Amino acid sequence: MRVGVIGGGPAGATVSLLLARSGVDVTLFDKAVFPRDKACGDVVGPRAVRVLSEIGVGLPDERWPVGEMQLSWRSLTMTLPSRGGIGFDGTGYSIKRQIFDDYLLRRSLQEGTQLVTGRVSFVGERGQGAELICEGQRCSFDIIVGADGANSVTAKTAGLVDEDRVEMGFALRRYLDGHVAMPRIDMLAPESMGGLLGYGWTFPNSGGVNAGVGVAVGQNRSRARGLHGHLDRYVAKLEHLLSTEAIGCDAGGWLKMGMIGTLPARGRVLLVGDAAGLVNPFQGEGIAAAIESGRFAAEAIMTAKAGAAIAYRRRLYDESLAFQSTGHLLLRVARQRTDLAGSALRGLVTLGRRHCGIAAGWGLFWNDLTAQSGPVPGGGVARGLALAGTLATRCDPIGRRYRASEWTRVPGIAGG
Ligand SMILES: Cc1cc2nc3c(=O)[nH]c(=O)nc-3n(C[C@H](O)[C@H](O)[C@H](O)COP(=O)(O)OP(=O)(O)OC[C@H]3O[C@@H](n4cnc5c(N)ncnc54)[C@H](O)[C@@H]3O)c2cc1C
């Protein structure tokens, strides 16, 4: 079998690595020359660490442990504890993407993946297979996997995305000199952000600090204009902590969240990672979902072959849909009622300061760690939140569509 993979980020590197390891003939196309930078908070969370260890890949040496995290709303701050569960240990790592992505891609090349550097401009099904065009050259494969990020050309040209329905975010990252002891997320008041929901982050990094600001913009990408000003203001507030002098240039990128508006697979074309819209709608984490979906896609291709699209969709549905649709529902409500979202956050932070179980439960839930948490403090709170979210999406008309038609048919996109 011949498989073409477009994109060498965490999703593409994982799917190609696993396929090549099993003897599949894999060609990976990326427009960038590695090692390349990628706008990111650089935090590889516990779920990603677990999957990487399960597939025997591990992590690069240059990394910084990330455990407990502070979450703040206005002047209130709570600490989200970090404890291991059944399926993960409590630590994630901060690793510069230039290093992390290059490490994963190299591991894939060692397993036998062939790398082509070039921009892919078209992907479509053809006969019993699929074809792509890279720098004017047509190439045919049995299956093509689009791992080409939030603005996926694969999703667009293969007709797998409805741009009017996707849930987008935009974020900007800046490296700073200095050191912070604990990673921190500051929820930003919508009135200071032009009415947008967003947060700032300050994460420790091997070369200093990674700071940034991200906002949820829904379908209207023009709302992300002006984010540089918000980042400048956020960084200025860190003055008492560290040098606010930037190292290098700011880098920005889109996040496609909540699995909405994208059909993750049809026929001979599969989408993984950001291309499939798998970014966590609560906090913008996408590396774990990229790696996990890469694994699901590889396993579906190896076991179901021509039926891979259906097997892959089913697996994503089982593993991720409840969480993603809950996150999407909350995001929609919070965008419409920012006053309500503010009060809920104040309540959460106030309660979380007093009751460690609530802070721990929220930490597990919003990092999508509930399913593997087991009998740890906060596990019951996390399971309660997950259940409430699942029930709420069942009552919500968009949530119902998610469960029924979305998975075989996005309006305007035929399933199969
Ligand atoms: C500012 C910011 C901060 C973030 N912080 C975090 C964080 O701290 N932790 C976390 O888990 N997630 C974070 N995310 C999300 C995370 O970066 C993504 O979810 C993750 O990179 C998805 O991996 P991927 O492999 O799907 O796509 P990508 O990493 O985007 O890789 C896509 C690859 O495809 C290639 N490509 C694209 N188009 C083409 C084409 N036409 N032809 C050939 N090649 C192509 C690109 O060159 C790239 O190498 C952040 C995102 C942003 C924007």
Short mmCIF file of C-alpha atoms and ligand atoms in Angstrom, two decimals:
data_model
loop_
_atom_site.label_atom_id
_atom_site.label_comp_id
_atom_site.label_asym_id
_atom_site.label_seq_id
_atom_site.Cartn_x
_atom_site.Cartn_y
_atom_site.Cartn_z
CA MET A 1 0.00 0.00 0.00
CA ARG A 2 1.22 3.56 -0.77
CA VAL A 3 0.21 6.39 1.55
CA GLY A 4 0.87 10.11 1.02
CA VAL A 5 1.00 12.35 4.10
CA ILE A 6 0.83 16.14 3.78
CA GLY A 7 2.47 17.98 6.69
CA GLY A 8 5.34 16.99 8.97
CA GLY A 9 4.07 18.50 12.26
CA PRO A 10 3.17 16.23 15.21
CA ALA A 11 0.11 14.74 13.44
CA GLY A 12 1.86 13.97 10.15
CA ALA A 13 5.06 12.75 11.81
CA THR A 14 3.07 10.34 14.02
CA VAL A 15 0.89 8.83 11.28
CA SER A 16 3.85 8.42 8.91
CA LEU A 17 6.09 6.97 11.63
CA LEU A 18 3.57 4.27 12.60
CA LEU A 19 2.75 3.36 9.01
CA ALA A 20 6.39 3.22 7.92
CA ARG A 21 7.22 1.10 10.95
CA SER A 22 4.61 -1.44 9.79
CA GLY A 23 6.13 -1.64 6.34
CA VAL A 24 3.77 0.74 4.51
CA ASP A 25 5.34 2.78 1.69
CA VAL A 26 4.94 6.37 3.00
CA THR A 27 5.85 9.67 1.34
CA LEU A 28 5.54 12.83 3.46
CA PHE A 29 5.28 16.27 1.83
CA ASP A 30 6.03 19.49 3.74
CA LYS A 31 6.43 22.98 2.32
CA ALA A 32 8.91 23.91 5.09
CA VAL A 33 12.53 22.85 5.53
CA PHE A 34 13.00 21.29 8.96
CA PRO A 35 13.93 22.22 11.63
CA ARG A 36 11.26 24.91 11.31
CA ASP A 37 9.62 27.17 13.90
CA LYS A 38 5.89 26.94 14.69
CA ALA A 39 3.89 29.46 16.71
CA CYS A 40 3.03 27.66 19.93
CA GLY A 41 3.01 27.88 23.72
CA ASP A 42 5.44 24.92 23.40
CA VAL A 43 3.68 22.85 26.09
CA VAL A 44 3.48 19.16 25.27
CA GLY A 45 0.80 18.03 27.76
CA PRO A 46 0.55 14.78 29.75
CA ARG A 47 -1.73 13.12 27.17
CA ALA A 48 0.78 13.69 24.41
CA VAL A 49 3.61 12.43 26.62
CA ARG A 50 1.61 9.25 27.35
CA VAL A 51 0.92 8.46 23.67
CA LEU A 52 4.53 9.13 22.68
CA SER A 53 5.74 6.76 25.35
CA GLU A 54 3.18 4.11 24.29
CA ILE A 55 4.40 4.21 20.70
CA GLY A 56 8.01 4.03 21.87
CA VAL A 57 9.10 7.46 20.67
CA GLY A 58 9.91 9.37 23.87
CA LEU A 59 10.93 13.02 23.98
CA PRO A 60 13.93 15.16 23.04
CA ASP A 61 16.48 15.84 25.83
CA GLU A 62 16.04 19.63 25.74
CA ARG A 63 12.80 19.99 27.71
CA TRP A 64 11.44 21.73 30.76
CA PRO A 65 8.92 19.98 33.08
CA VAL A 66 5.50 21.61 33.42
CA GLY A 67 3.42 20.46 36.38
CA GLU A 68 1.20 22.69 38.49
CA MET A 69 -0.23 25.71 36.72
CA GLN A 70 -1.71 28.97 37.93
CA LEU A 71 -5.02 30.14 36.51
CA SER A 72 -6.11 33.71 37.10
CA TRP A 73 -9.22 35.81 36.55
CA ARG A 74 -8.80 39.54 37.30
CA SER A 75 -7.12 39.69 40.76
CA LEU A 76 -8.00 36.08 41.73
CA THR A 77 -5.58 33.21 41.21
CA MET A 78 -5.88 29.49 41.83
CA THR A 79 -3.34 26.72 41.40
CA LEU A 80 -4.32 23.76 39.28
CA PRO A 81 -2.63 20.74 40.87
CA SER A 82 -0.91 18.25 38.65
CA ARG A 83 -1.18 14.61 39.61
CA GLY A 84 -0.80 11.48 37.58
CA GLY A 85 -3.78 9.28 36.72
CA ILE A 86 -4.08 5.70 35.50
CA GLY A 87 -3.06 6.47 31.96
CA PHE A 88 -0.65 9.41 32.35
CA ASP A 89 1.77 10.93 34.82
CA GLY A 90 1.18 14.44 36.05
CA THR A 91 3.89 16.17 34.06
CA GLY A 92 3.91 17.74 30.67
CA TYR A 93 6.98 19.39 29.13
CA SER A 94 7.79 22.69 27.59
CA ILE A 95 9.79 21.97 24.42
CA LYS A 96 10.45 24.49 21.66
CA ARG A 97 8.55 23.38 18.58
CA GLN A 98 11.62 23.84 16.42
CA ILE A 99 13.19 21.05 18.47
CA PHE A 100 10.11 18.89 19.16
CA ASP A 101 8.74 18.74 15.60
CA ASP A 102 12.18 18.08 14.12
CA TYR A 103 12.73 15.26 16.64
CA LEU A 104 9.41 13.56 15.74
CA LEU A 105 9.94 13.95 12.00
CA ARG A 106 13.44 12.48 12.25
CA ARG A 107 12.06 9.48 14.11
CA SER A 108 9.59 8.98 11.28
CA LEU A 109 12.34 9.22 8.64
CA GLN A 110 14.36 6.64 10.60
CA GLU A 111 11.41 4.24 10.27
CA GLY A 112 11.50 4.62 6.48
CA THR A 113 9.26 7.59 5.61
CA GLN A 114 10.41 9.39 2.47
CA LEU A 115 10.40 13.19 2.70
CA VAL A 116 9.58 15.55 -0.16
CA THR A 117 10.00 19.29 0.44
CA GLY A 118 7.33 21.15 -1.51
CA ARG A 119 3.94 22.85 -1.26
CA VAL A 120 0.88 20.74 -2.02
CA SER A 121 -1.84 22.69 -3.84
CA PHE A 122 -4.51 20.04 -4.45
CA VAL A 123 -5.79 16.75 -3.03
CA GLY A 124 -8.65 14.67 -4.41
CA GLU A 125 -9.92 11.14 -4.79
CA ARG A 126 -9.20 9.40 -8.08
CA GLY A 127 -10.51 5.95 -9.00
CA GLN A 128 -9.65 3.47 -6.26
CA GLY A 129 -7.16 5.88 -4.69
CA ALA A 130 -6.29 9.55 -4.24
CA GLU A 131 -3.93 12.02 -5.85
CA LEU A 132 -2.19 15.26 -4.96
CA ILE A 133 -0.35 17.98 -6.79
CA CYS A 134 2.95 19.11 -5.28
CA GLU A 135 4.81 21.95 -7.04
CA GLY A 136 2.97 21.10 -10.27
CA GLN A 137 3.72 17.36 -10.07
CA ARG A 138 0.83 14.85 -9.81
CA CYS A 139 1.35 11.90 -7.43
CA SER A 140 -1.06 8.99 -6.83
CA PHE A 141 -1.54 7.01 -3.63
CA ASP A 142 -3.91 4.43 -2.21
CA ILE A 143 -4.71 6.79 0.68
CA ILE A 144 -3.78 10.41 1.43
CA VAL A 145 -3.64 11.82 4.97
CA GLY A 146 -3.95 15.61 5.37
CA ALA A 147 -1.88 16.73 8.35
CA ASP A 148 -1.40 20.23 6.98
CA GLY A 149 -2.62 22.29 9.91
CA ALA A 150 -5.50 24.69 10.60
CA ASN A 151 -5.59 26.13 7.06
CA SER A 152 -5.44 22.65 5.51
CA VAL A 153 -5.30 22.66 1.71
CA THR A 154 -6.27 18.98 1.88
CA ALA A 155 -9.53 19.76 3.73
CA LYS A 156 -10.36 22.60 1.32
CA THR A 157 -9.57 20.96 -2.01
CA ALA A 158 -10.95 17.54 -1.06
CA GLY A 159 -14.20 19.27 0.01
CA LEU A 160 -14.02 18.23 3.65
CA VAL A 161 -14.48 21.60 5.34
CA ASP A 162 -17.29 24.12 5.48
CA GLU A 163 -15.44 27.37 6.22
CA ASP A 164 -18.68 29.09 7.29
CA ARG A 165 -19.04 26.73 10.25
CA VAL A 166 -15.54 26.19 11.64
CA GLU A 167 -14.65 27.47 15.10
CA MET A 168 -11.41 29.43 14.82
CA GLY A 169 -8.98 30.93 17.30
CA PHE A 170 -5.87 32.98 16.68
CA ALA A 171 -2.84 33.23 18.97
CA LEU A 172 0.47 35.09 19.03
CA ARG A 173 3.66 33.97 20.75
CA ARG A 174 6.68 35.98 21.94
CA TYR A 175 9.90 34.65 23.49
CA LEU A 176 11.24 36.71 26.42
CA ASP A 177 14.41 36.63 28.48
CA GLY A 178 14.09 35.54 32.13
CA HIS A 179 12.50 32.84 34.21
CA VAL A 180 9.09 32.09 35.72
CA ALA A 181 8.77 29.40 38.37
CA MET A 182 5.29 28.21 37.44
CA PRO A 183 3.36 28.28 34.17
CA ARG A 184 0.49 30.69 34.27
CA ILE A 185 -2.69 31.35 32.31
CA ASP A 186 -4.43 34.71 32.75
CA MET A 187 -8.02 34.80 31.50
CA LEU A 188 -8.42 38.25 29.95
CA ALA A 189 -11.51 40.38 30.52
CA PRO A 190 -13.45 40.65 27.21
CA GLU A 191 -13.88 44.42 27.67
CA SER A 192 -10.09 44.80 27.49
CA MET A 193 -9.96 42.57 24.37
CA GLY A 194 -12.46 44.28 22.08
CA GLY A 195 -15.23 41.97 23.33
CA LEU A 196 -13.34 38.78 22.50
CA LEU A 197 -12.79 35.82 24.79
CA GLY A 198 -9.13 35.15 25.28
CA TYR A 199 -6.24 34.48 27.57
CA GLY A 200 -2.60 35.28 28.02
CA TRP A 201 0.03 32.74 28.99
CA THR A 202 3.51 32.78 30.52
CA PHE A 203 5.24 29.42 30.26
CA PRO A 204 8.81 28.57 31.30
CA ASN A 205 11.01 27.47 28.45
CA SER A 206 14.55 26.17 28.02
CA GLY A 207 15.77 29.50 26.61
CA GLY A 208 13.65 31.85 28.78
CA VAL A 209 9.91 32.39 28.77
CA ASN A 210 7.22 31.80 26.18
CA ALA A 211 4.48 34.43 26.51
CA GLY A 212 1.45 34.88 24.32
CA VAL A 213 -2.15 35.84 23.85
CA GLY A 214 -4.93 33.92 22.12
CA VAL A 215 -8.54 34.76 21.23
CA ALA A 216 -11.58 32.86 19.99
CA VAL A 217 -12.98 34.47 16.83
CA GLY A 218 -15.62 31.98 15.67
CA GLN A 219 -16.00 32.13 11.87
CA ASN A 220 -14.92 35.75 11.57
CA ARG A 221 -11.15 35.73 11.15
CA SER A 222 -10.94 39.52 10.77
CA ARG A 223 -11.70 39.80 14.51
CA ALA A 224 -8.14 38.66 15.20
CA ARG A 225 -6.80 42.00 13.90
CA GLY A 226 -5.20 44.03 16.66
CA LEU A 227 -3.91 41.04 18.61
CA HIS A 228 -0.36 42.46 18.51
CA GLY A 229 -1.60 45.41 20.62
CA HIS A 230 -3.17 43.02 23.15
CA LEU A 231 0.08 41.02 23.34
CA ASP A 232 2.10 44.22 23.92
CA ARG A 233 -0.22 45.21 26.76
CA TYR A 234 -0.14 41.72 28.29
CA VAL A 235 3.67 41.54 28.15
CA ALA A 236 3.96 45.06 29.65
CA LYS A 237 2.11 43.74 32.72
CA LEU A 238 4.82 41.09 33.20
CA GLU A 239 7.44 43.83 33.72
CA HIS A 240 7.75 43.14 37.45
CA LEU A 241 8.53 39.47 36.72
CA LEU A 242 10.95 39.44 33.81
CA SER A 243 12.53 41.31 30.95
CA THR A 244 9.87 42.33 28.45
CA GLU A 245 12.47 42.59 25.66
CA ALA A 246 11.46 40.18 22.87
CA ILE A 247 13.89 37.51 21.66
CA GLY A 248 13.36 37.15 17.91
CA CYS A 249 10.10 37.89 16.14
CA ASP A 250 6.53 37.24 17.28
CA ALA A 251 4.90 34.27 15.60
CA GLY A 252 1.17 33.81 15.13
CA GLY A 253 -1.10 31.01 14.03
CA TRP A 254 -4.70 29.82 13.66
CA LEU A 255 -6.36 27.19 15.81
CA LYS A 256 -9.29 25.14 14.47
CA MET A 257 -11.27 23.91 17.44
CA GLY A 258 -14.11 21.68 18.54
CA MET A 259 -14.30 19.33 15.53
CA ILE A 260 -16.98 21.52 14.02
CA GLY A 261 -17.51 22.12 10.30
CA THR A 262 -14.96 19.52 9.20
CA LEU A 263 -15.59 15.98 8.06
CA PRO A 264 -12.47 14.15 9.29
CA ALA A 265 -12.40 11.51 6.55
CA ARG A 266 -14.16 10.35 3.42
CA GLY A 267 -13.26 7.69 0.89
CA ARG A 268 -9.49 7.70 0.45
CA VAL A 269 -8.70 11.00 2.22
CA LEU A 270 -8.24 11.35 6.01
CA LEU A 271 -7.56 14.50 8.06
CA VAL A 272 -5.56 14.48 11.30
CA GLY A 273 -4.57 17.09 13.92
CA ASP A 274 -5.45 20.73 13.29
CA ALA A 275 -6.58 19.90 9.75
CA ALA A 276 -9.48 17.98 11.35
CA GLY A 277 -10.23 20.82 13.81
CA LEU A 278 -9.14 18.90 16.90
CA VAL A 279 -7.77 21.74 19.04
CA ASN A 280 -9.17 21.75 22.61
CA PRO A 281 -11.83 24.54 22.66
CA PHE A 282 -11.23 25.22 26.39
CA GLN A 283 -7.54 26.08 26.30
CA GLY A 284 -6.09 25.73 22.79
CA GLU A 285 -4.02 22.59 23.32
CA GLY A 286 -3.62 20.72 20.05
CA ILE A 287 -0.41 18.70 20.14
CA ALA A 288 -1.91 15.78 22.09
CA ALA A 289 -4.90 15.52 19.74
CA ALA A 290 -2.58 15.77 16.73
CA ILE A 291 -0.47 12.87 17.95
CA GLU A 292 -3.47 10.80 19.06
CA SER A 293 -5.38 11.31 15.82
CA GLY A 294 -2.22 10.43 13.86
CA ARG A 295 -2.16 7.17 15.75
CA PHE A 296 -5.88 6.49 15.17
CA ALA A 297 -5.47 7.18 11.44
CA ALA A 298 -2.44 4.87 11.14
CA GLU A 299 -4.26 2.07 12.98
CA ALA A 300 -7.39 2.52 10.83
CA ILE A 301 -5.33 2.38 7.62
CA MET A 302 -3.46 -0.74 8.74
CA THR A 303 -6.53 -2.63 9.88
CA ALA A 304 -9.37 -1.41 7.64
CA LYS A 305 -7.37 -0.52 4.48
CA ALA A 306 -10.00 0.69 1.92
CA GLY A 307 -12.50 1.18 4.77
CA ALA A 308 -10.04 3.32 6.74
CA ALA A 309 -12.13 6.51 6.52
CA ILE A 310 -15.12 4.94 8.27
CA ALA A 311 -12.98 3.16 10.90
CA TYR A 312 -11.08 6.38 11.63
CA ARG A 313 -14.22 8.51 11.92
CA ARG A 314 -15.76 5.99 14.31
CA ARG A 315 -12.65 5.98 16.52
CA LEU A 316 -12.48 9.79 16.65
CA TYR A 317 -16.19 9.90 17.46
CA ASP A 318 -15.77 7.41 20.33
CA GLU A 319 -12.68 9.03 21.81
CA SER A 320 -13.11 12.76 21.30
CA LEU A 321 -16.60 13.87 20.32
CA ALA A 322 -18.18 14.25 23.78
CA PHE A 323 -15.35 16.46 25.01
CA GLN A 324 -15.00 18.51 21.83
CA SER A 325 -18.73 19.18 21.50
CA THR A 326 -18.95 20.17 25.20
CA GLY A 327 -16.08 22.61 24.72
CA HIS A 328 -17.68 24.02 21.60
CA LEU A 329 -21.03 24.49 23.37
CA LEU A 330 -19.42 26.35 26.29
CA LEU A 331 -17.43 28.52 23.92
CA ARG A 332 -20.58 29.47 22.01
CA VAL A 333 -22.47 30.32 25.18
CA ALA A 334 -19.51 32.26 26.61
CA ARG A 335 -19.11 34.24 23.38
CA GLN A 336 -22.76 35.29 23.43
CA ARG A 337 -22.88 35.96 27.19
CA THR A 338 -19.47 37.27 28.22
CA ASP A 339 -20.98 38.61 31.48
CA LEU A 340 -22.13 35.10 32.38
CA ALA A 341 -18.76 33.62 31.42
CA GLY A 342 -17.01 36.16 33.66
CA SER A 343 -19.21 35.30 36.66
CA ALA A 344 -18.71 31.57 36.08
CA LEU A 345 -14.95 32.05 35.96
CA ARG A 346 -14.95 34.14 39.11
CA GLY A 347 -16.97 31.38 40.83
CA LEU A 348 -14.62 28.68 39.58
CA VAL A 349 -11.46 30.47 40.67
CA THR A 350 -12.92 31.44 44.05
CA LEU A 351 -14.07 27.88 44.76
CA GLY A 352 -10.86 26.39 43.36
CA ARG A 353 -8.79 28.50 45.78
CA ARG A 354 -10.65 27.00 48.73
CA HIS A 355 -11.23 23.42 47.59
CA CYS A 356 -8.30 21.63 46.06
CA GLY A 357 -10.64 18.89 44.70
CA ILE A 358 -12.45 21.46 42.54
CA ALA A 359 -9.21 22.92 41.18
CA ALA A 360 -7.83 19.41 40.54
CA GLY A 361 -11.10 18.28 38.89
CA TRP A 362 -11.23 21.32 36.64
CA GLY A 363 -7.54 20.77 35.74
CA LEU A 364 -8.31 17.18 34.68
CA PHE A 365 -11.47 18.09 32.79
CA TRP A 366 -10.19 21.03 30.74
CA ASN A 367 -7.05 19.11 29.79
CA ASP A 368 -9.30 16.24 28.59
CA LEU A 369 -7.70 13.83 31.07
CA THR A 370 -10.95 12.68 32.73
CA ALA A 371 -11.16 9.31 31.01
CA GLN A 372 -7.75 8.18 32.26
CA SER A 373 -7.77 9.89 35.65
CA GLY A 374 -8.93 6.97 37.82
CA PRO A 375 -9.36 7.33 41.61
CA VAL A 376 -7.36 10.56 42.07
CA PRO A 377 -8.42 13.68 44.02
CA GLY A 378 -10.67 15.67 41.74
CA GLY A 379 -11.48 12.64 39.55
CA GLY A 380 -15.13 12.67 40.69
CA VAL A 381 -15.46 16.40 39.98
CA ALA A 382 -13.96 15.90 36.51
CA ARG A 383 -16.33 13.01 35.73
CA GLY A 384 -19.29 15.09 36.96
CA LEU A 385 -18.29 17.94 34.63
CA ALA A 386 -17.86 15.54 31.72
CA LEU A 387 -21.30 14.03 32.32
CA ALA A 388 -22.96 17.45 32.66
CA GLY A 389 -21.29 18.51 29.41
CA THR A 390 -22.42 15.41 27.56
CA LEU A 391 -26.01 15.86 28.75
CA ALA A 392 -25.97 19.55 27.83
CA THR A 393 -24.80 18.83 24.27
CA ARG A 394 -27.62 16.27 23.92
CA CYS A 395 -30.16 19.02 24.65
CA ASP A 396 -28.46 21.52 22.36
CA PRO A 397 -29.59 21.54 18.69
CA ILE A 398 -26.02 21.90 17.36
CA GLY A 399 -24.88 19.21 19.80
CA ARG A 400 -27.54 16.86 18.42
CA ARG A 401 -26.42 17.58 14.87
CA TYR A 402 -22.87 16.77 15.89
CA ARG A 403 -23.96 13.34 17.01
CA ALA A 404 -26.23 12.46 14.13
CA SER A 405 -25.57 13.97 10.74
CA GLU A 406 -22.29 15.82 11.33
CA TRP A 407 -20.33 12.63 11.22
CA THR A 408 -21.58 11.43 7.93
CA ARG A 409 -22.67 14.72 6.46
CA VAL A 410 -21.56 18.31 7.03
CA PRO A 411 -24.03 20.53 5.08
CA GLY A 412 -22.61 20.88 1.60
CA ILE A 413 -20.19 18.02 2.16
CA ALA A 414 -21.19 14.50 1.19
CA GLY A 415 -20.21 11.72 3.59
CA GLY A 416 -19.06 8.17 2.81
C1 LIG B 1 0.28 30.57 19.21
C2 LIG B 1 -0.17 29.15 19.44
C3 LIG B 1 0.09 28.55 20.67
C4 LIG B 1 -0.23 27.19 20.86
N1 LIG B 1 0.16 26.59 22.04
C5 LIG B 1 -0.03 25.26 22.20
C6 LIG B 1 0.52 24.60 23.34
O1 LIG B 1 1.20 25.19 24.20
N2 LIG B 1 0.29 23.26 23.47
C7 LIG B 1 -0.43 22.56 22.53
O2 LIG B 1 -0.63 21.35 22.71
N3 LIG B 1 -0.91 23.18 21.42
C8 LIG B 1 -0.71 24.49 21.22
N4 LIG B 1 -1.15 25.10 20.07
C9 LIG B 1 -1.80 24.27 19.03
C10 LIG B 1 -0.73 23.45 18.28
O3 LIG B 1 0.27 24.29 17.79
C11 LIG B 1 -1.36 22.67 17.12
O4 LIG B 1 -2.52 22.03 17.58
C12 LIG B 1 -0.40 21.62 16.56
O5 LIG B 1 0.71 22.24 15.97
C13 LIG B 1 -1.12 20.75 15.52
O6 LIG B 1 -0.20 19.90 14.88
P1 LIG B 1 -0.44 19.46 13.36
O7 LIG B 1 0.60 18.46 13.07
O8 LIG B 1 -1.86 19.11 13.16
O9 LIG B 1 -0.21 20.78 12.49
P2 LIG B 1 1.05 21.73 12.38
O10 LIG B 1 1.93 21.62 13.55
O11 LIG B 1 0.50 23.07 12.02
O12 LIG B 1 1.86 21.17 11.12
C14 LIG B 1 1.37 21.32 9.80
C15 LIG B 1 2.52 21.10 8.83
O13 LIG B 1 1.97 21.09 7.51
C16 LIG B 1 2.81 21.83 6.64
N5 LIG B 1 1.95 22.33 5.55
C17 LIG B 1 0.90 23.15 5.67
N6 LIG B 1 0.33 23.38 4.46
C18 LIG B 1 1.05 22.65 3.57
C19 LIG B 1 0.97 22.47 2.15
N7 LIG B 1 0.03 23.07 1.41
N8 LIG B 1 1.89 21.67 1.54
C20 LIG B 1 2.86 21.06 2.27
N9 LIG B 1 2.98 21.22 3.62
C21 LIG B 1 2.09 21.99 4.26
C22 LIG B 1 3.38 22.94 7.52
O14 LIG B 1 4.62 23.43 7.00
C23 LIG B 1 3.57 22.21 8.87
O15 LIG B 1 4.85 21.67 9.00
C24 LIG B 1 -0.87 26.46 19.84
C25 LIG B 1 -1.18 27.07 18.61
C26 LIG B 1 -0.84 28.41 18.41
C27 LIG B 1 -1.14 29.05 17.09
#
